[in-house]
Amino acid sequence: MIERLSIIGVGLIGGSLARALRAVGQVGEVVGCGRSGPNLEKAVELGVIDRFTHDPGEAVVGADVVFLAVPLGAMRGALSAIKDRLDASAVITDGGSVKGSVVADAVAAFGKVPTRLVPGHPIAGTECSGVEASFAELYRNRRVILTPLSETEPDALSLVSRMWEACGAEVTTMSVGHHDEVLAATSHLPHMLAFGLVDALARMRENDEIFRYAAGGFRDFTRIASSSPVMWRDICIANREALSAMLARFGIEMTDLAESIRRADGDHLLEIFERAKAARDRYVDRVK
Ligand SMILES: NC(=O)c1ccc[n+]([C@@H]2O[C@H](COP(=O)([O-])OP(=O)(O)OC[C@H]3O[C@@H](n4cnc5c(N)ncnc54)[C@H](O)[C@@H]3O)[C@@H](O)[C@H]2O)c1
Ligand SMILES: O=C(O)C(=O)C[C@]1(C(=O)O)C=C[C@@H](O)C=C1
């Protein structure tokens, strides 16, 4: 049971954590912090948080758990702002989509790795932002990756694991570097393809006609291009090394595909599509 949870950034991810913990009675008071007055007032009205402040330092006073759920570019500022106001026993965790940058931000803010920091990432979300998009079931049957460091105190890791399990999530741990490489492939690359595809089509002169005839395939493939531009700018910059490597590998794949099409090499196309279909069918079966 968390007695006081402080959420810095009360949007989709922070708001959904508060709702989920409230739904199972695992949190006492929830204090929200953010920049937008109307968003925070809405969060109180929806019963997601009990009270709010715009000052991160004030928000963490007396909190046993602090959850950072701001865009990655705002993490360092938030960590610097809370550093001198935390209780000695407070556990800091976050939901940022890249872990290496959060650890670097924490070291920059604290001067060393904080021993009560448990970097985390719920592999769950939607293309919508803000507290009104949050919901209690977001994390149910979804994975949460925690990337503890050698300095992380075991009781802090255990508390954060239990917090996510209370939300219905399955907790996995891995190293920071491995997390950032895996997520570059499975989350960050697909978002680049969706943003890139929609932008390329939107800039074509005939775009009105193109979008008029776009149907299910386009809609399914491009849902995530409606995601927050600020959040994705920050993810790209924070994970630039791993994502650049993935984009380069993917470029080679696209060139191979384009060459096969130009050569009308049906056998090679069939080989690629059959391999891809088998891999996707296996993935869908596993997550059913
Ligand atoms: N959206 C997803 O699908 C998803 C999934 C997993 C993890 N994440 C990560 O979770 C974090 C939050 O994403 P989200 O989808 O909840 O975004 P969101 O836009 O819904 O919420 C972010 C909140 O942070 C506030 N904020 C922005 N800058 C701030 C600052 N400097 N100080 C205080 N508050 C500030 C915003 O006003 C907003 O209320 C990001 O780091 C993102 O990478 C997102
Ligand atoms: O389903 C979506 O809309 C998402 O984009 C969620 C998603 C992803 O699966 O890529 C996006 C970013 C995250 O850090 C985690 C989850």
CSV table of N, CA and C and ligand atoms in Angstrom, one decimal, residues 97 121-127 142 183 186-188 191 223-224 227 231-232 235, ligand 2:
chain,number,residue,atom,x,y,z
A,97,SER,N,9.9,6.2,-22.0
A,97,SER,CA,10.0,5.2,-23.0
A,97,SER,C,11.5,4.8,-23.3
A,121,HIS,N,9.3,1.2,-17.4
A,121,HIS,CA,8.6,1.5,-18.6
A,121,HIS,C,7.4,0.6,-18.8
A,122,PRO,N,6.2,1.1,-18.7
A,122,PRO,CA,5.1,0.3,-19.0
A,122,PRO,C,4.9,0.1,-20.5
A,123,ILE,N,4.9,-1.1,-21.0
A,123,ILE,CA,4.8,-1.3,-22.4
A,123,ILE,C,3.3,-1.3,-22.8
A,124,ALA,N,2.7,-0.2,-22.6
A,124,ALA,CA,1.3,0.0,-22.8
A,124,ALA,C,1.0,1.5,-23.0
A,125,GLY,N,0.1,1.7,-23.9
A,125,GLY,CA,-0.2,3.1,-24.2
A,125,GLY,C,-1.2,3.2,-25.3
A,126,THR,N,-1.5,4.5,-25.6
A,126,THR,CA,-2.4,4.7,-26.8
A,126,THR,C,-1.9,5.9,-27.5
A,127,GLU,N,-2.5,6.3,-28.6
A,127,GLU,CA,-2.1,7.5,-29.3
A,127,GLU,C,-2.6,8.8,-28.7
A,142,ARG,N,-0.5,-6.3,-19.3
A,142,ARG,CA,0.5,-5.7,-20.1
A,142,ARG,C,1.9,-5.9,-19.4
A,183,LEU,N,13.4,-1.8,-27.5
A,183,LEU,CA,12.3,-0.8,-27.7
A,183,LEU,C,12.6,0.0,-29.0
A,186,THR,N,11.0,-2.5,-31.5
A,186,THR,CA,9.6,-2.9,-31.4
A,186,THR,C,8.6,-1.7,-31.3
A,187,SER,N,9.1,-0.6,-30.8
A,187,SER,CA,8.2,0.6,-30.6
A,187,SER,C,8.7,1.8,-31.4
A,188,HIS,N,9.9,2.1,-31.2
A,188,HIS,CA,10.4,3.4,-31.8
A,188,HIS,C,10.4,3.4,-33.3
A,191,HIS,N,6.9,3.6,-34.9
A,191,HIS,CA,6.4,5.0,-34.9
A,191,HIS,C,7.0,5.8,-36.0
A,223,ARG,N,-2.4,4.4,-37.1
A,223,ARG,CA,-3.0,4.9,-35.9
A,223,ARG,C,-1.9,5.7,-35.0
A,224,ILE,N,-0.8,5.1,-34.9
A,224,ILE,CA,0.2,5.6,-34.0
A,224,ILE,C,0.8,7.0,-34.5
A,227,SER,N,0.0,10.0,-32.4
A,227,SER,CA,0.6,10.2,-31.0
A,227,SER,C,1.3,11.5,-30.8
A,231,MET,N,6.3,14.1,-27.3
A,231,MET,CA,6.8,12.9,-26.7
A,231,MET,C,7.7,12.2,-27.7
A,232,TRP,N,7.3,12.1,-29.0
A,232,TRP,CA,8.1,11.3,-29.9
A,232,TRP,C,9.4,12.0,-30.3
A,235,ILE,N,11.6,11.0,-27.5
A,235,ILE,CA,12.0,9.6,-27.6
A,235,ILE,C,13.2,9.5,-28.6
B,2,LIG,O1,-0.3,1.5,-28.6
B,2,LIG,C1,0.2,2.6,-28.7
B,2,LIG,O2,-0.5,3.6,-29.1
B,2,LIG,C2,1.6,2.9,-28.3
B,2,LIG,O3,2.2,3.6,-29.0
B,2,LIG,C3,2.1,2.3,-27.1
B,2,LIG,C4,3.6,2.2,-27.1
B,2,LIG,C5,4.1,1.2,-28.1
B,2,LIG,O4,3.6,0.0,-28.1
B,2,LIG,O5,4.9,1.5,-29.0
B,2,LIG,C6,4.3,3.5,-27.3
B,2,LIG,C7,5.3,4.0,-26.6
B,2,LIG,C8,5.7,3.3,-25.4
B,2,LIG,O6,6.8,3.7,-24.7
B,2,LIG,C9,5.1,2.1,-25.0
B,2,LIG,C10,4.0,1.7,-25.8
